């Protein structure tokens, strides 16, 4: 009977080489920038107590509809959830460990949301991000946002725009929320059914709707900018001035609100023009001032962002940026004398720090040379019965017109190094 063919679950993907290596390289670029900006890595669990994520807000889909939740085998069982994002975990860790502020943390890893899978929208996707906890200095906002911009630049992306807004503080928000709710109620009938439901739960989130039908209503909604307290307005002006001083381009986008409820003051999104508008958000973040407290910690302001690795790579593809790198194989060992010598030589060359591959199954010289060619290696080390009888190997320069020479087996590392040095010139 035929066995069932399993596939990766809906909304998830296997990342095969070389794409998987390209991702790891992208994360390494981010890690390097973040570390040089004074951020340290936080590795937190992939699942947390459900309550950690419930603090993100009761009106957002990520928490109400998209969590992967489960009970463990404890007695009584614990109600847990796979993380849908990392800011809540960072705040939970801050509340738990109470590090000295400001606490500057970067992270990377998979997130899980039960969304409708489509291009650029997955149920398991990867983010990189930073959070600065314990300061509300606008320069911290500028540092975080600037880091995001420099990261896209470092990848060679040219079509990323920064959209910015201020969502005000606990002083300005209630009067804005009331004005917005009154306005949206007055035009309720023109909104999509979905937005009418959102309106009941959280009027602000209606502004986040991408549905065509809602756009005329959204376009005429009251603006947060007209309701900002003096303090919030000054904070926002300082953030913009800081970005100006870095020569950073941005667009103030007065109707920008973001998915999660906890944002206050600075809010921003990075948009890739190379992608379709439905999935063109390649990152976003903002300031949140109540989340650590909600998780049992002291009142602690915070600012951070999360960038979507999957979408960034799609945008890179569309822009022709950050290409997949050549395989790291520098030397290919071809052994037609039984394979034992290949094992020893591969080991020796790898210990010398080189990228080395070989063939298996006692294939013919021709088949092995074909593989050597395809590996992209600049040098081949060949051991046939003649070489073996002499305790020698043939080292071949694989570039067009490259020569070859026979050397004692003990000289193999030096001879290969010579070929590779020739290639570097
Ligand atoms: P958020 O945590 O919702 O602010 O998302 C931050 C970034 O993560 C977005 O700008 C996207 O680039 C990415 N992202 C969010 N959800 C998904 C998803 N389901 N699939 C792929 N990327 C996502």
Short mmCIF file of N, CA and C in Angstrom, two decimals, residues 120-281:
data_model
loop_
_atom_site.label_atom_id
_atom_site.label_comp_id
_atom_site.label_asym_id
_atom_site.label_seq_id
_atom_site.Cartn_x
_atom_site.Cartn_y
_atom_site.Cartn_z
N UNK A 120 3.63 36.08 0.89
CA UNK A 120 4.12 37.03 1.89
C UNK A 120 3.38 36.99 3.22
N UNK A 121 2.46 36.04 3.39
CA UNK A 121 1.75 35.91 4.67
C UNK A 121 1.72 34.44 5.03
N UNK A 122 2.38 34.10 6.12
CA UNK A 122 2.55 32.70 6.48
C UNK A 122 2.07 32.47 7.91
N UNK A 123 1.92 31.22 8.27
CA UNK A 123 1.54 30.90 9.65
C UNK A 123 2.78 30.76 10.53
N UNK A 124 3.89 30.40 9.93
CA UNK A 124 5.18 30.51 10.63
C UNK A 124 6.04 31.43 9.79
N UNK A 125 6.48 32.53 10.39
CA UNK A 125 7.32 33.47 9.66
C UNK A 125 8.40 33.95 10.61
N UNK A 126 9.40 34.59 10.04
CA UNK A 126 10.56 34.95 10.87
C UNK A 126 10.66 36.47 11.01
N UNK A 127 11.00 36.90 12.20
CA UNK A 127 11.24 38.33 12.42
C UNK A 127 12.62 38.54 13.04
N UNK A 128 13.19 39.71 12.76
CA UNK A 128 14.29 40.22 13.56
C UNK A 128 13.80 41.52 14.17
N UNK A 129 14.30 41.87 15.34
CA UNK A 129 13.80 43.10 15.95
C UNK A 129 14.67 43.58 17.09
N UNK A 130 14.36 44.78 17.56
CA UNK A 130 15.04 45.34 18.73
C UNK A 130 14.00 45.97 19.65
N UNK A 131 14.34 46.08 20.92
CA UNK A 131 13.52 46.82 21.87
C UNK A 131 14.47 47.57 22.80
N UNK A 132 14.14 48.82 23.11
CA UNK A 132 14.86 49.58 24.13
C UNK A 132 13.88 49.87 25.25
N UNK A 133 14.13 49.29 26.42
CA UNK A 133 13.20 49.44 27.54
C UNK A 133 13.80 50.35 28.61
N UNK A 134 12.95 51.21 29.16
CA UNK A 134 13.39 51.99 30.32
C UNK A 134 13.78 53.41 30.02
N UNK A 135 13.48 53.91 28.82
CA UNK A 135 13.72 55.32 28.55
C UNK A 135 12.66 55.83 27.57
N UNK A 136 12.23 57.08 27.76
CA UNK A 136 11.35 57.64 26.74
C UNK A 136 12.03 58.79 26.02
N UNK A 137 13.34 58.86 26.13
CA UNK A 137 14.12 59.86 25.40
C UNK A 137 13.85 59.72 23.89
N UNK A 138 13.45 60.81 23.22
CA UNK A 138 13.19 60.70 21.77
C UNK A 138 14.41 60.23 20.98
N UNK A 139 15.60 60.44 21.53
CA UNK A 139 16.80 59.95 20.84
C UNK A 139 16.83 58.43 20.79
N UNK A 140 16.18 57.79 21.76
CA UNK A 140 16.08 56.32 21.71
C UNK A 140 15.21 55.91 20.53
N UNK A 141 14.16 56.69 20.26
CA UNK A 141 13.30 56.41 19.11
C UNK A 141 14.12 56.55 17.82
N UNK A 142 14.91 57.63 17.80
CA UNK A 142 15.71 57.91 16.59
C UNK A 142 16.73 56.79 16.38
N UNK A 143 17.34 56.32 17.48
CA UNK A 143 18.33 55.25 17.34
C UNK A 143 17.70 53.98 16.79
N UNK A 144 16.53 53.64 17.32
CA UNK A 144 15.84 52.42 16.88
C UNK A 144 15.43 52.54 15.40
N UNK A 145 14.79 53.64 15.06
CA UNK A 145 14.30 53.80 13.68
C UNK A 145 15.50 53.87 12.71
N UNK A 146 16.54 54.59 13.15
CA UNK A 146 17.74 54.71 12.31
C UNK A 146 18.37 53.35 12.05
N UNK A 147 18.37 52.50 13.06
CA UNK A 147 18.93 51.15 12.90
C UNK A 147 18.16 50.38 11.82
N UNK A 148 16.83 50.51 11.85
CA UNK A 148 16.01 49.85 10.83
C UNK A 148 16.39 50.33 9.44
N UNK A 149 16.50 51.62 9.28
CA UNK A 149 16.83 52.19 7.96
C UNK A 149 18.20 51.71 7.49
N UNK A 150 19.17 51.73 8.41
CA UNK A 150 20.54 51.32 8.02
C UNK A 150 20.57 49.83 7.66
N UNK A 151 19.71 49.05 8.29
CA UNK A 151 19.66 47.62 7.98
C UNK A 151 19.19 47.40 6.54
N UNK A 152 18.09 48.04 6.16
CA UNK A 152 17.62 47.87 4.78
C UNK A 152 18.70 48.33 3.79
N UNK A 153 19.37 49.43 4.16
CA UNK A 153 20.46 49.93 3.30
C UNK A 153 21.57 48.89 3.18
N UNK A 154 21.92 48.29 4.32
CA UNK A 154 23.01 47.31 4.32
C UNK A 154 22.69 46.12 3.41
N UNK A 155 21.39 45.83 3.25
CA UNK A 155 21.00 44.73 2.36
C UNK A 155 21.02 45.17 0.89
N UNK A 156 21.18 46.45 0.68
CA UNK A 156 21.19 46.98 -0.70
C UNK A 156 19.80 47.35 -1.19
N UNK A 157 18.81 47.44 -0.26
CA UNK A 157 17.44 47.79 -0.68
C UNK A 157 17.35 49.30 -0.86
N UNK A 158 16.69 49.70 -1.94
CA UNK A 158 16.59 51.13 -2.23
C UNK A 158 15.15 51.63 -2.22
N UNK A 159 14.20 50.68 -2.21
CA UNK A 159 12.80 51.10 -2.34
C UNK A 159 12.01 50.86 -1.07
N UNK A 160 12.60 51.23 0.07
CA UNK A 160 11.89 51.11 1.35
C UNK A 160 11.59 52.52 1.87
N UNK A 161 10.33 52.76 2.20
CA UNK A 161 9.94 54.07 2.74
C UNK A 161 9.59 53.93 4.21
N UNK A 162 9.89 54.99 4.96
CA UNK A 162 9.56 55.02 6.39
C UNK A 162 8.33 55.90 6.59
N UNK A 163 7.26 55.33 7.14
CA UNK A 163 6.06 56.09 7.47
C UNK A 163 6.01 56.26 8.98
N UNK A 164 5.67 57.45 9.43
CA UNK A 164 5.73 57.77 10.85
C UNK A 164 4.47 58.46 11.31
N UNK A 165 4.10 58.22 12.55
CA UNK A 165 2.98 58.94 13.13
C UNK A 165 3.18 58.97 14.64
N UNK A 166 2.42 59.83 15.32
CA UNK A 166 2.39 59.75 16.77
C UNK A 166 0.97 59.40 17.20
N UNK A 167 0.85 58.43 18.07
CA UNK A 167 -0.48 58.03 18.56
C UNK A 167 -0.84 58.70 19.88
N UNK A 168 0.00 59.65 20.30
CA UNK A 168 -0.33 60.37 21.53
C UNK A 168 -0.12 59.55 22.79
N UNK A 169 -0.46 60.15 23.92
CA UNK A 169 -0.23 59.48 25.20
C UNK A 169 -1.55 59.34 25.95
N UNK A 170 -1.44 58.96 27.22
CA UNK A 170 -2.67 58.69 27.98
C UNK A 170 -3.48 59.98 28.17
N UNK A 171 -2.82 61.13 27.97
CA UNK A 171 -3.55 62.39 28.08
C UNK A 171 -4.32 62.68 26.79
N UNK A 172 -3.62 62.50 25.65
CA UNK A 172 -4.24 62.88 24.38
C UNK A 172 -5.15 61.80 23.79
N UNK A 173 -4.87 60.54 24.10
CA UNK A 173 -5.58 59.44 23.45
C UNK A 173 -7.09 59.41 23.70
N UNK A 174 -7.53 59.57 24.99
CA UNK A 174 -8.97 59.43 25.22
C UNK A 174 -9.81 60.43 24.42
N UNK A 175 -9.35 61.69 24.32
CA UNK A 175 -10.17 62.66 23.59
C UNK A 175 -10.16 62.33 22.10
N UNK A 176 -9.03 61.85 21.61
CA UNK A 176 -8.99 61.46 20.19
C UNK A 176 -9.88 60.25 19.96
N UNK A 177 -9.74 59.25 20.82
CA UNK A 177 -10.55 58.03 20.65
C UNK A 177 -12.04 58.37 20.63
N UNK A 178 -12.44 59.30 21.51
CA UNK A 178 -13.86 59.69 21.58
C UNK A 178 -14.28 60.38 20.29
N UNK A 179 -13.44 61.29 19.80
CA UNK A 179 -13.77 62.02 18.57
C UNK A 179 -13.84 61.06 17.40
N UNK A 180 -12.88 60.13 17.36
CA UNK A 180 -12.84 59.17 16.25
C UNK A 180 -14.07 58.26 16.29
N UNK A 181 -14.39 57.78 17.49
CA UNK A 181 -15.54 56.87 17.62
C UNK A 181 -16.82 57.59 17.19
N UNK A 182 -16.99 58.84 17.60
CA UNK A 182 -18.19 59.59 17.24
C UNK A 182 -18.26 59.76 15.72
N UNK A 183 -17.11 60.10 15.14
CA UNK A 183 -17.08 60.28 13.68
C UNK A 183 -17.42 58.97 12.95
N UNK A 184 -16.77 57.88 13.38
CA UNK A 184 -17.00 56.60 12.68
C UNK A 184 -18.44 56.13 12.85
N UNK A 185 -19.00 56.38 14.05
CA UNK A 185 -20.40 56.00 14.27
C UNK A 185 -21.30 56.77 13.31
N UNK A 186 -20.95 58.04 13.08
CA UNK A 186 -21.80 58.87 12.21
C UNK A 186 -21.77 58.37 10.77
N UNK A 187 -20.72 57.60 10.41
CA UNK A 187 -20.64 57.09 9.03
C UNK A 187 -20.61 55.57 8.99
N UNK A 188 -21.15 55.00 10.06
CA UNK A 188 -21.09 53.56 10.24
C UNK A 188 -21.59 52.79 9.01
N UNK A 189 -22.71 53.25 8.47
CA UNK A 189 -23.35 52.55 7.36
C UNK A 189 -22.47 52.44 6.13
N UNK A 190 -21.51 53.32 6.00
CA UNK A 190 -20.64 53.28 4.81
C UNK A 190 -19.47 52.30 4.98
N UNK A 191 -19.25 51.85 6.21
CA UNK A 191 -18.10 50.96 6.47
C UNK A 191 -18.40 49.52 6.07
N UNK A 192 -17.35 48.77 5.80
CA UNK A 192 -17.51 47.34 5.53
C UNK A 192 -18.02 46.65 6.80
N UNK A 193 -18.62 45.48 6.63
CA UNK A 193 -19.14 44.75 7.77
C UNK A 193 -18.06 44.47 8.80
N UNK A 194 -16.88 44.09 8.32
CA UNK A 194 -15.76 43.79 9.20
C UNK A 194 -15.39 45.02 10.04
N UNK A 195 -15.33 46.18 9.37
CA UNK A 195 -14.95 47.40 10.09
C UNK A 195 -16.03 47.83 11.07
N UNK A 196 -17.29 47.52 10.75
CA UNK A 196 -18.34 47.84 11.71
C UNK A 196 -18.14 47.05 13.00
N UNK A 197 -17.72 45.80 12.85
CA UNK A 197 -17.43 44.99 14.04
C UNK A 197 -16.23 45.55 14.79
N UNK A 198 -15.16 45.90 14.03
CA UNK A 198 -13.96 46.46 14.66
C UNK A 198 -14.31 47.73 15.43
N UNK A 199 -15.20 48.51 14.86
CA UNK A 199 -15.61 49.77 15.49
C UNK A 199 -16.16 49.54 16.89
N UNK A 200 -16.89 48.45 17.06
CA UNK A 200 -17.43 48.17 18.39
C UNK A 200 -16.33 47.89 19.39
N UNK A 201 -15.28 47.22 18.91
CA UNK A 201 -14.24 46.77 19.85
C UNK A 201 -13.15 47.82 20.03
N UNK A 202 -12.70 48.43 18.93
CA UNK A 202 -11.60 49.39 19.01
C UNK A 202 -11.61 50.30 17.77
N UNK A 203 -12.21 51.49 17.91
CA UNK A 203 -12.37 52.39 16.77
C UNK A 203 -11.05 52.69 16.05
N UNK A 204 -9.96 52.80 16.83
CA UNK A 204 -8.67 53.14 16.22
C UNK A 204 -8.26 52.14 15.14
N UNK A 205 -8.58 50.88 15.39
CA UNK A 205 -8.16 49.83 14.46
C UNK A 205 -8.88 49.90 13.12
N UNK A 206 -10.00 50.62 13.08
CA UNK A 206 -10.70 50.79 11.79
C UNK A 206 -9.76 51.50 10.81
N UNK A 207 -8.92 52.40 11.34
CA UNK A 207 -7.99 53.14 10.46
C UNK A 207 -6.98 52.21 9.80
N UNK A 208 -6.82 51.03 10.37
CA UNK A 208 -5.85 50.06 9.87
C UNK A 208 -6.42 49.24 8.70
N UNK A 209 -7.72 49.42 8.42
CA UNK A 209 -8.35 48.60 7.37
C UNK A 209 -7.78 48.92 6.00
N UNK A 210 -7.53 47.86 5.24
CA UNK A 210 -7.03 48.06 3.87
C UNK A 210 -8.18 47.89 2.87
N UNK A 211 -9.41 47.62 3.41
CA UNK A 211 -10.53 47.35 2.49
C UNK A 211 -10.94 48.61 1.74
N UNK A 212 -11.13 48.43 0.46
CA UNK A 212 -11.47 49.53 -0.46
C UNK A 212 -12.66 50.35 0.05
N UNK A 213 -13.70 49.62 0.47
CA UNK A 213 -14.95 50.27 0.88
C UNK A 213 -14.75 51.27 2.03
N UNK A 214 -13.75 51.00 2.88
CA UNK A 214 -13.56 51.84 4.07
C UNK A 214 -12.76 53.11 3.79
N UNK A 215 -12.09 53.13 2.64
CA UNK A 215 -11.11 54.19 2.43
C UNK A 215 -11.70 55.61 2.42
N UNK A 216 -12.86 55.85 1.78
CA UNK A 216 -13.40 57.23 1.80
C UNK A 216 -13.69 57.70 3.23
N UNK A 217 -14.18 56.78 4.07
CA UNK A 217 -14.48 57.16 5.46
C UNK A 217 -13.18 57.44 6.22
N UNK A 218 -12.19 56.58 6.01
CA UNK A 218 -10.90 56.75 6.70
C UNK A 218 -10.25 58.07 6.28
N UNK A 219 -10.37 58.39 5.01
CA UNK A 219 -9.69 59.58 4.48
C UNK A 219 -10.16 60.87 5.17
N UNK A 220 -11.39 60.87 5.67
CA UNK A 220 -11.91 62.10 6.29
C UNK A 220 -11.97 62.04 7.81
N UNK A 221 -11.37 60.98 8.38
CA UNK A 221 -11.42 60.82 9.84
C UNK A 221 -10.60 61.91 10.53
N UNK A 222 -10.98 62.25 11.76
CA UNK A 222 -10.17 63.23 12.52
C UNK A 222 -8.74 62.73 12.65
N UNK A 223 -7.80 63.67 12.76
CA UNK A 223 -6.38 63.29 12.83
C UNK A 223 -5.86 63.37 14.25
N UNK A 224 -5.09 62.34 14.61
CA UNK A 224 -4.46 62.32 15.94
C UNK A 224 -3.63 63.60 16.16
N UNK A 225 -2.98 64.05 15.08
CA UNK A 225 -2.09 65.21 15.19
C UNK A 225 -2.80 66.41 15.81
N UNK A 226 -4.12 66.52 15.58
CA UNK A 226 -4.85 67.66 16.12
C UNK A 226 -5.20 67.48 17.59
N UNK A 227 -4.92 66.31 18.13
CA UNK A 227 -5.31 66.03 19.52
C UNK A 227 -4.11 65.81 20.44
N UNK A 228 -2.90 65.88 19.90
CA UNK A 228 -1.72 65.55 20.71
C UNK A 228 -1.58 66.52 21.88
N UNK A 229 -1.22 65.99 23.05
CA UNK A 229 -0.89 66.85 24.19
C UNK A 229 0.40 67.58 23.85
N UNK A 230 0.69 68.67 24.57
CA UNK A 230 1.93 69.42 24.33
C UNK A 230 3.14 68.50 24.43
N UNK A 231 3.10 67.62 25.42
CA UNK A 231 4.25 66.74 25.66
C UNK A 231 4.45 65.76 24.49
N UNK A 232 3.35 65.18 24.04
CA UNK A 232 3.45 64.24 22.91
C UNK A 232 3.89 64.95 21.64
N UNK A 233 3.36 66.16 21.43
CA UNK A 233 3.73 66.91 20.23
C UNK A 233 5.22 67.24 20.26
N UNK A 234 5.73 67.65 21.44
CA UNK A 234 7.17 67.96 21.56
C UNK A 234 8.01 66.72 21.32
N UNK A 235 7.55 65.59 21.87
CA UNK A 235 8.30 64.33 21.73
C UNK A 235 8.39 63.97 20.25
N UNK A 236 7.27 64.08 19.55
CA UNK A 236 7.23 63.72 18.13
C UNK A 236 8.14 64.65 17.33
N UNK A 237 8.08 65.96 17.66
CA UNK A 237 8.92 66.93 16.94
C UNK A 237 10.40 66.60 17.15
N UNK A 238 10.74 66.16 18.37
CA UNK A 238 12.15 65.82 18.65
C UNK A 238 12.58 64.58 17.86
N UNK A 239 11.66 63.62 17.70
CA UNK A 239 11.98 62.42 16.92
C UNK A 239 12.23 62.82 15.45
N UNK A 240 11.35 63.67 14.93
CA UNK A 240 11.51 64.08 13.52
C UNK A 240 12.81 64.86 13.34
N UNK A 241 13.12 65.74 14.31
CA UNK A 241 14.36 66.52 14.20
C UNK A 241 15.57 65.59 14.23
N UNK A 242 15.51 64.57 15.08
CA UNK A 242 16.61 63.61 15.17
C UNK A 242 16.80 62.87 13.85
N UNK A 243 15.70 62.47 13.24
CA UNK A 243 15.79 61.76 11.95
C UNK A 243 16.35 62.71 10.88
N UNK A 244 15.90 63.98 10.93
CA UNK A 244 16.43 64.97 9.98
C UNK A 244 17.95 65.06 10.12
N UNK A 245 18.42 65.07 11.38
CA UNK A 245 19.86 65.25 11.59
C UNK A 245 20.65 64.05 11.05
N UNK A 246 20.00 62.90 10.91
CA UNK A 246 20.67 61.73 10.32
C UNK A 246 20.53 61.72 8.80
N UNK A 247 19.80 62.69 8.27
CA UNK A 247 19.54 62.70 6.83
C UNK A 247 18.59 61.59 6.42
N UNK A 248 17.76 61.13 7.37
CA UNK A 248 16.85 60.01 7.07
C UNK A 248 15.56 60.55 6.43
N UNK A 249 15.15 59.92 5.34
CA UNK A 249 13.90 60.33 4.70
C UNK A 249 12.73 59.65 5.39
N UNK A 250 11.64 60.37 5.59
CA UNK A 250 10.44 59.77 6.20
C UNK A 250 9.22 60.50 5.68
N UNK A 251 8.07 59.88 5.85
CA UNK A 251 6.81 60.53 5.52
C UNK A 251 5.94 60.49 6.76
N UNK A 252 5.48 61.65 7.20
CA UNK A 252 4.54 61.65 8.32
C UNK A 252 3.20 61.18 7.76
N UNK A 253 2.67 60.16 8.38
CA UNK A 253 1.48 59.49 7.84
C UNK A 253 0.40 59.54 8.91
N UNK A 254 -0.42 60.61 8.91
CA UNK A 254 -1.27 60.90 10.08
C UNK A 254 -2.30 59.84 10.41
N UNK A 255 -2.57 58.90 9.48
CA UNK A 255 -3.57 57.87 9.79
C UNK A 255 -2.93 56.51 10.05
N UNK A 256 -1.62 56.51 10.20
CA UNK A 256 -0.96 55.23 10.47
C UNK A 256 -1.24 54.78 11.90
N UNK A 257 -1.90 53.64 12.02
CA UNK A 257 -2.01 53.01 13.34
C UNK A 257 -1.49 51.60 13.10
N UNK A 258 -1.14 50.89 14.13
CA UNK A 258 -0.59 49.58 13.84
C UNK A 258 -1.36 48.49 14.52
N UNK A 259 -1.11 47.26 14.07
CA UNK A 259 -1.92 46.13 14.48
C UNK A 259 -2.13 45.96 15.98
N UNK A 260 -1.11 46.12 16.76
CA UNK A 260 -1.27 45.79 18.17
C UNK A 260 -1.68 47.02 18.97
N UNK A 261 -2.41 46.77 20.05
CA UNK A 261 -3.08 47.87 20.76
C UNK A 261 -2.18 48.71 21.66
N UNK A 262 -0.99 48.21 21.96
CA UNK A 262 -0.28 48.83 23.07
C UNK A 262 0.56 50.04 22.70
N UNK A 263 0.51 50.43 21.43
CA UNK A 263 1.39 51.53 21.01
C UNK A 263 0.92 52.88 21.53
N UNK A 264 1.89 53.71 21.89
CA UNK A 264 1.64 55.11 22.27
C UNK A 264 2.70 55.94 21.57
N UNK A 265 2.44 57.20 21.40
CA UNK A 265 3.40 58.13 20.78
C UNK A 265 3.98 57.58 19.47
N UNK A 266 5.31 57.55 19.34
CA UNK A 266 5.91 57.22 18.03
C UNK A 266 5.45 55.87 17.50
N UNK A 267 4.96 55.87 16.28
CA UNK A 267 4.53 54.65 15.60
C UNK A 267 5.08 54.71 14.19
N UNK A 268 5.57 53.61 13.68
CA UNK A 268 6.16 53.69 12.33
C UNK A 268 6.04 52.37 11.59
N UNK A 269 6.20 52.48 10.30
CA UNK A 269 6.14 51.29 9.47
C UNK A 269 7.15 51.46 8.33
N UNK A 270 7.78 50.37 7.95
CA UNK A 270 8.66 50.37 6.79
C UNK A 270 7.91 49.67 5.66
N UNK A 271 7.81 50.34 4.53
CA UNK A 271 7.02 49.83 3.41
C UNK A 271 7.94 49.63 2.20
N UNK A 272 7.83 48.44 1.59
CA UNK A 272 8.66 48.14 0.41
C UNK A 272 7.82 48.37 -0.84
N UNK A 273 8.22 49.34 -1.64
CA UNK A 273 7.43 49.65 -2.84
C UNK A 273 7.55 48.57 -3.90
N UNK A 274 8.53 47.70 -3.76
CA UNK A 274 8.68 46.64 -4.75
C UNK A 274 7.65 45.52 -4.57
N UNK A 275 6.91 45.54 -3.46
CA UNK A 275 5.91 44.48 -3.21
C UNK A 275 4.49 45.00 -3.41
N UNK A 276 3.55 44.09 -3.62
CA UNK A 276 2.14 44.46 -3.73
C UNK A 276 1.66 45.09 -2.42
N UNK A 277 0.74 46.03 -2.52
CA UNK A 277 0.36 46.78 -1.31
C UNK A 277 -0.20 45.91 -0.19
N UNK A 278 -0.83 44.77 -0.53
CA UNK A 278 -1.41 43.95 0.53
C UNK A 278 -0.35 43.39 1.48
N UNK A 279 0.86 43.16 0.98
CA UNK A 279 1.93 42.62 1.84
C UNK A 279 3.18 43.46 1.76
N UNK A 280 3.04 44.79 1.62
CA UNK A 280 4.27 45.58 1.43
C UNK A 280 4.88 46.08 2.73
N UNK A 281 4.25 45.76 3.88
CA UNK A 281 4.86 46.16 5.16
C UNK A 281 6.00 45.19 5.45
#
